[in-house]
Coordinates of N, CA and C in Angstrom, one line a residue:
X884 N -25.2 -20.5 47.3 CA -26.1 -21.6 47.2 C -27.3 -21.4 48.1
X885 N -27.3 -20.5 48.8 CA -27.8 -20.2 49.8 C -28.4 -21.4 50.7
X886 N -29.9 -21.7 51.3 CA -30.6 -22.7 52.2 C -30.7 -23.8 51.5
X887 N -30.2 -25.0 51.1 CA -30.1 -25.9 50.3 C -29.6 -27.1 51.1
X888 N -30.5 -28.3 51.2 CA -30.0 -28.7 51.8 C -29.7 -30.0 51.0
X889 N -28.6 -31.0 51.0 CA -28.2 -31.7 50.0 C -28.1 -33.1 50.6
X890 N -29.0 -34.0 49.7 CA -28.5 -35.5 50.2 C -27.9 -35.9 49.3
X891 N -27.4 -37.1 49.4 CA -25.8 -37.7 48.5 C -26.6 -39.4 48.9
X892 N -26.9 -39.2 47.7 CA -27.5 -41.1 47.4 C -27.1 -41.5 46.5
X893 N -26.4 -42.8 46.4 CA -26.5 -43.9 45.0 C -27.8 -44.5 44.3
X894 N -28.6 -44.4 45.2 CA -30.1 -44.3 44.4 C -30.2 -43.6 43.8
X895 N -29.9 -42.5 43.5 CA -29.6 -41.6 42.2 C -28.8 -42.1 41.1
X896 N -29.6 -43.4 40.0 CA -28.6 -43.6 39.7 C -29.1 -42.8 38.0
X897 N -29.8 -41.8 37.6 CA -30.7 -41.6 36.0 C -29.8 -40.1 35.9
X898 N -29.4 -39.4 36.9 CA -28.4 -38.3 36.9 C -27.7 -37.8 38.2
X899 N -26.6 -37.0 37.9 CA -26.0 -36.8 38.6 C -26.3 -35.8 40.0
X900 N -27.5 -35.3 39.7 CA -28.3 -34.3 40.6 C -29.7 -34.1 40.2
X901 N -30.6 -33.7 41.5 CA -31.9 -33.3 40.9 C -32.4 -32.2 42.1
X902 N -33.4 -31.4 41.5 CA -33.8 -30.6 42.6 C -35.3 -31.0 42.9
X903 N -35.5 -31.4 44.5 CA -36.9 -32.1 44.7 C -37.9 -30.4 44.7
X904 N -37.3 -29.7 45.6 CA -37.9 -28.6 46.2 C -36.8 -27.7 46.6
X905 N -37.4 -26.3 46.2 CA -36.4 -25.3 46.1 C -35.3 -25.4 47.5
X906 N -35.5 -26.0 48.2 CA -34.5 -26.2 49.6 C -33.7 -27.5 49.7
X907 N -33.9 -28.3 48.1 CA -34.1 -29.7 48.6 C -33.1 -30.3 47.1
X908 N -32.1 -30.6 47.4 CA -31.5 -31.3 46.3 C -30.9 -32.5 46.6
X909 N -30.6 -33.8 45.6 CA -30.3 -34.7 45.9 C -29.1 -35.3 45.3
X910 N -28.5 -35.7 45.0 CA -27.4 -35.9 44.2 C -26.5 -37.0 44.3
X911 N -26.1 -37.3 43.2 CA -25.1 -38.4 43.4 C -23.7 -38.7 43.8
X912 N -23.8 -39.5 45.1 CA -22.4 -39.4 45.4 C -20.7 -38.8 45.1
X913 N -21.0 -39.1 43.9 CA -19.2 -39.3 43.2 C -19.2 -38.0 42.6
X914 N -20.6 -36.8 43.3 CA -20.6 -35.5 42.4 C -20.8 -34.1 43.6
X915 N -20.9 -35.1 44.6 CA -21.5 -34.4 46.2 C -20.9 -33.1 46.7
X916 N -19.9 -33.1 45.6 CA -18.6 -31.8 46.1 C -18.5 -31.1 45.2
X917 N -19.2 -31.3 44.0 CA -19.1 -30.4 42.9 C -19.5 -29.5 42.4
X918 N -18.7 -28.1 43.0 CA -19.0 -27.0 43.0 C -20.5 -26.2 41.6
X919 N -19.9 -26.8 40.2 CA -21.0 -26.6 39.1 C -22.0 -27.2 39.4
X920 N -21.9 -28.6 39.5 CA -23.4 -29.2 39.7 C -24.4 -28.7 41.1
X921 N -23.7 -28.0 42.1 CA -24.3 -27.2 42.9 C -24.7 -26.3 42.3
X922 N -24.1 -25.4 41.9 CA -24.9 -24.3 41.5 C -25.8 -24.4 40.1
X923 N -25.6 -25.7 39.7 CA -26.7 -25.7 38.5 C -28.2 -26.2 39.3
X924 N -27.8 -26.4 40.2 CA -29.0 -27.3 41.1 C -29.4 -25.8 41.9
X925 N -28.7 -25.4 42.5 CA -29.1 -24.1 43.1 C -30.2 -23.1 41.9
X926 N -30.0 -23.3 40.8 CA -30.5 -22.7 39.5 C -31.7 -22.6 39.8
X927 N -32.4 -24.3 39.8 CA -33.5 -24.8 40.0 C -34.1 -24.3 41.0
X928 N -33.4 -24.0 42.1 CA -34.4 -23.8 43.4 C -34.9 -22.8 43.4
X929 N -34.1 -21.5 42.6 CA -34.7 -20.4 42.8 C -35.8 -20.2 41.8
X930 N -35.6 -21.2 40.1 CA -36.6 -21.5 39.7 C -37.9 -21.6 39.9
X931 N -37.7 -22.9 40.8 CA -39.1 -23.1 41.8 C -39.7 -22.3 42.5
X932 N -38.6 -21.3 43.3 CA -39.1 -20.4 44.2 C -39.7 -19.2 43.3
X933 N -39.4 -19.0 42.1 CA -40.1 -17.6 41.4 C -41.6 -18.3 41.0
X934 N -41.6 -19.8 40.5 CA -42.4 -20.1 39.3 C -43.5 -20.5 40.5
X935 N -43.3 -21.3 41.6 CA -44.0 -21.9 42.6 C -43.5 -23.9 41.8
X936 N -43.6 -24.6 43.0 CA -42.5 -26.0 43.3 C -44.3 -26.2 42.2
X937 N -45.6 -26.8 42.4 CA -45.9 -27.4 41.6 C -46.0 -27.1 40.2
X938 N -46.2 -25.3 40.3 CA -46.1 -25.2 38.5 C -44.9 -25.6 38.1
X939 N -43.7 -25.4 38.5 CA -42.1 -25.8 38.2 C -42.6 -27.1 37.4
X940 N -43.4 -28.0 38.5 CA -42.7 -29.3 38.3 C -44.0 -30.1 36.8
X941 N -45.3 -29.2 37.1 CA -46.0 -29.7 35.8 C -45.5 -29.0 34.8
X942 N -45.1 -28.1 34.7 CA -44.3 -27.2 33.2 C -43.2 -28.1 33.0
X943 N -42.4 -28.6 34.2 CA -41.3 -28.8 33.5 C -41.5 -30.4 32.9
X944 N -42.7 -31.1 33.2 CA -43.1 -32.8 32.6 C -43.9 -32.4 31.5
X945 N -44.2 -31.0 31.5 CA -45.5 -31.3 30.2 C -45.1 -30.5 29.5
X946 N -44.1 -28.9 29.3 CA -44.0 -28.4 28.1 C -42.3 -28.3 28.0
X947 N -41.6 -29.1 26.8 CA -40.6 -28.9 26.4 C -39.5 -27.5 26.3
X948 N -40.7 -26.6 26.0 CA -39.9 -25.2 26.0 C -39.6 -24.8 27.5
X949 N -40.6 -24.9 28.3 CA -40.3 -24.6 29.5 C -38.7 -25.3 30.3
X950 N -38.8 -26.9 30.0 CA -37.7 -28.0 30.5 C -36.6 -26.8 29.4
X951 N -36.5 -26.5 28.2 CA -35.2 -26.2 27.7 C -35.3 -24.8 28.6
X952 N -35.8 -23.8 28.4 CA -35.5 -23.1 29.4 C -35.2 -22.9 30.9
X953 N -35.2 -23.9 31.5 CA -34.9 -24.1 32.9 C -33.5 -25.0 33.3
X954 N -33.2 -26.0 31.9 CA -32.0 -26.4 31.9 C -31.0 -25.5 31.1
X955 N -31.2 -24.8 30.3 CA -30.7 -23.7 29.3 C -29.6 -23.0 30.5
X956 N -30.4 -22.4 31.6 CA -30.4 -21.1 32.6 C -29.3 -22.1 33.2
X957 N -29.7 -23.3 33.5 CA -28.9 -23.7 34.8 C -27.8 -24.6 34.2
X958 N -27.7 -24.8 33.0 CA -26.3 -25.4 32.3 C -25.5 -24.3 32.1
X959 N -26.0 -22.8 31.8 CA -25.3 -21.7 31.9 C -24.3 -21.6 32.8
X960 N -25.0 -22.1 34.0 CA -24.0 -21.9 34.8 C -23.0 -22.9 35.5
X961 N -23.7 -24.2 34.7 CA -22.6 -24.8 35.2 C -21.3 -24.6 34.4
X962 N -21.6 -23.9 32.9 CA -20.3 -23.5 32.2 C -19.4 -22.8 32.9
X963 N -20.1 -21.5 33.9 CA -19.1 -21.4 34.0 C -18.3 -21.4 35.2
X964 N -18.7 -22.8 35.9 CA -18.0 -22.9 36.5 C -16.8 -23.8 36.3
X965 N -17.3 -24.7 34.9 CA -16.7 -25.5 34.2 C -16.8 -24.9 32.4
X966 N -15.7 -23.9 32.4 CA -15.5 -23.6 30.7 C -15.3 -24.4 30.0
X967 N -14.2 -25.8 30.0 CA -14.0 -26.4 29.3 C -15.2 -27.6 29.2
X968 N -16.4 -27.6 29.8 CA -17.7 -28.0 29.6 C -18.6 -28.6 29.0
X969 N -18.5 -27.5 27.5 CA -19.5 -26.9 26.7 C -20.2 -27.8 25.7
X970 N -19.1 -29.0 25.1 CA -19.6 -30.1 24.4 C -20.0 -30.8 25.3
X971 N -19.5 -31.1 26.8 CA -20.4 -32.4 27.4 C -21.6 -31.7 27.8
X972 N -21.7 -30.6 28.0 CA -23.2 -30.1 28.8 C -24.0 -30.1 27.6
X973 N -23.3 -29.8 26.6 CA -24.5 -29.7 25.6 C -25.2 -31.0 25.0
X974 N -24.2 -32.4 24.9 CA -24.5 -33.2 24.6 C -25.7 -34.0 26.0
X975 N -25.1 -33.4 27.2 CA -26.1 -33.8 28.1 C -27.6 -33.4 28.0
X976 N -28.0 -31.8 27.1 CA -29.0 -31.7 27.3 C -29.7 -31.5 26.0
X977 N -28.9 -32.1 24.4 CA -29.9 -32.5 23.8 C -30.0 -34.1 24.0
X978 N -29.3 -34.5 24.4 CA -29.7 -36.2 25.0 C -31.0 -36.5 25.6
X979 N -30.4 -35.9 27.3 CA -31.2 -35.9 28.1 C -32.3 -35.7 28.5
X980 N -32.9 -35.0 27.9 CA -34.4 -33.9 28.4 C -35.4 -34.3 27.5
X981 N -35.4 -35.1 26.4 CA -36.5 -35.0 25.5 C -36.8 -33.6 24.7
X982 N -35.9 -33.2 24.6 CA -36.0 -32.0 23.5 C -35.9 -31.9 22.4
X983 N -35.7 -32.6 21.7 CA -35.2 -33.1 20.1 C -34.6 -32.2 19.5
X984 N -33.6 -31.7 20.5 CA -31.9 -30.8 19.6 C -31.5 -31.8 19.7
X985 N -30.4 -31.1 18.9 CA -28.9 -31.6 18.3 C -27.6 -31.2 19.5
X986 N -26.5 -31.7 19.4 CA -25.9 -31.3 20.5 C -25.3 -29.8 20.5
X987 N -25.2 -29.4 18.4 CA -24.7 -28.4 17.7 C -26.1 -26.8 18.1
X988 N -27.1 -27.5 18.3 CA -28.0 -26.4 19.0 C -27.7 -25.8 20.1
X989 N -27.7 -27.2 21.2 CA -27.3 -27.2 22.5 C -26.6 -26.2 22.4
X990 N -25.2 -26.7 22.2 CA -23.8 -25.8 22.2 C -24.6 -24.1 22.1
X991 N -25.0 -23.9 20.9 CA -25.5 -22.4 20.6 C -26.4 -21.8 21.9
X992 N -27.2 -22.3 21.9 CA -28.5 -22.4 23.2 C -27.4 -21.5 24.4
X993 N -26.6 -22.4 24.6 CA -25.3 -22.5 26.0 C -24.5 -21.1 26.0
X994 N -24.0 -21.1 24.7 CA -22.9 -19.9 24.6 C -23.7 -18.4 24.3
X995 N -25.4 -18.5 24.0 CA -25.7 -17.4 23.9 C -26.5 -17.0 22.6

């Protein structure tokens, strides 16, 4: 996970984790230990660190392909830290992101 430094707030309450800044994650208590959601959060930082922290963060509010590709990468990995997963992560990220898949996409997107 390398230099990551992690706060644990219940003011988090819209998801279970987020990445402010590639050093900088925040997360929700009841998830503070959990090895996948770290490294899907870890995803992001390095994200930011290739893409640069503001382009990250206007690509990832203004173009949809970009948000599916950057959650794509880092749900990848929370599979496999969690294999049996695959339907909740997928349902989390045609839900969640504004992307207008299906959860049956998702799933595909996930596995490859």
């Amino acid at each position: 996970m390398g230099r990551m430094r992690i706060v644990s707030t219940s003011l988090l309450f819209w998801a279970d984790g987020m990445t402010v800044l590639p050093g900088l994650v925040v997360v929700h208590p009841r998830v503070r230990r959990d090895p996948g959601l770290l490294a899907h959060e870890a995803v992001h930082c390095r994200q930011m660190k290739e893409v640069g922290v503001l382009r990250f963060w206007w690509m990832y509010f203004t173009c949809p392909a970009f948000r599916l590709w950057a959650e794509v990468e880092a749900y990848r990995v929370s599979l496999r830290h969690q294999p049996t997963g695959l339907r909740h992560f997928a349902r989390a990220l045609a839900g969640g992101y504004l992307l207008s898949i299906t959860a049956a996409q998702a799933e595909q997107l996930l596995i490859g």
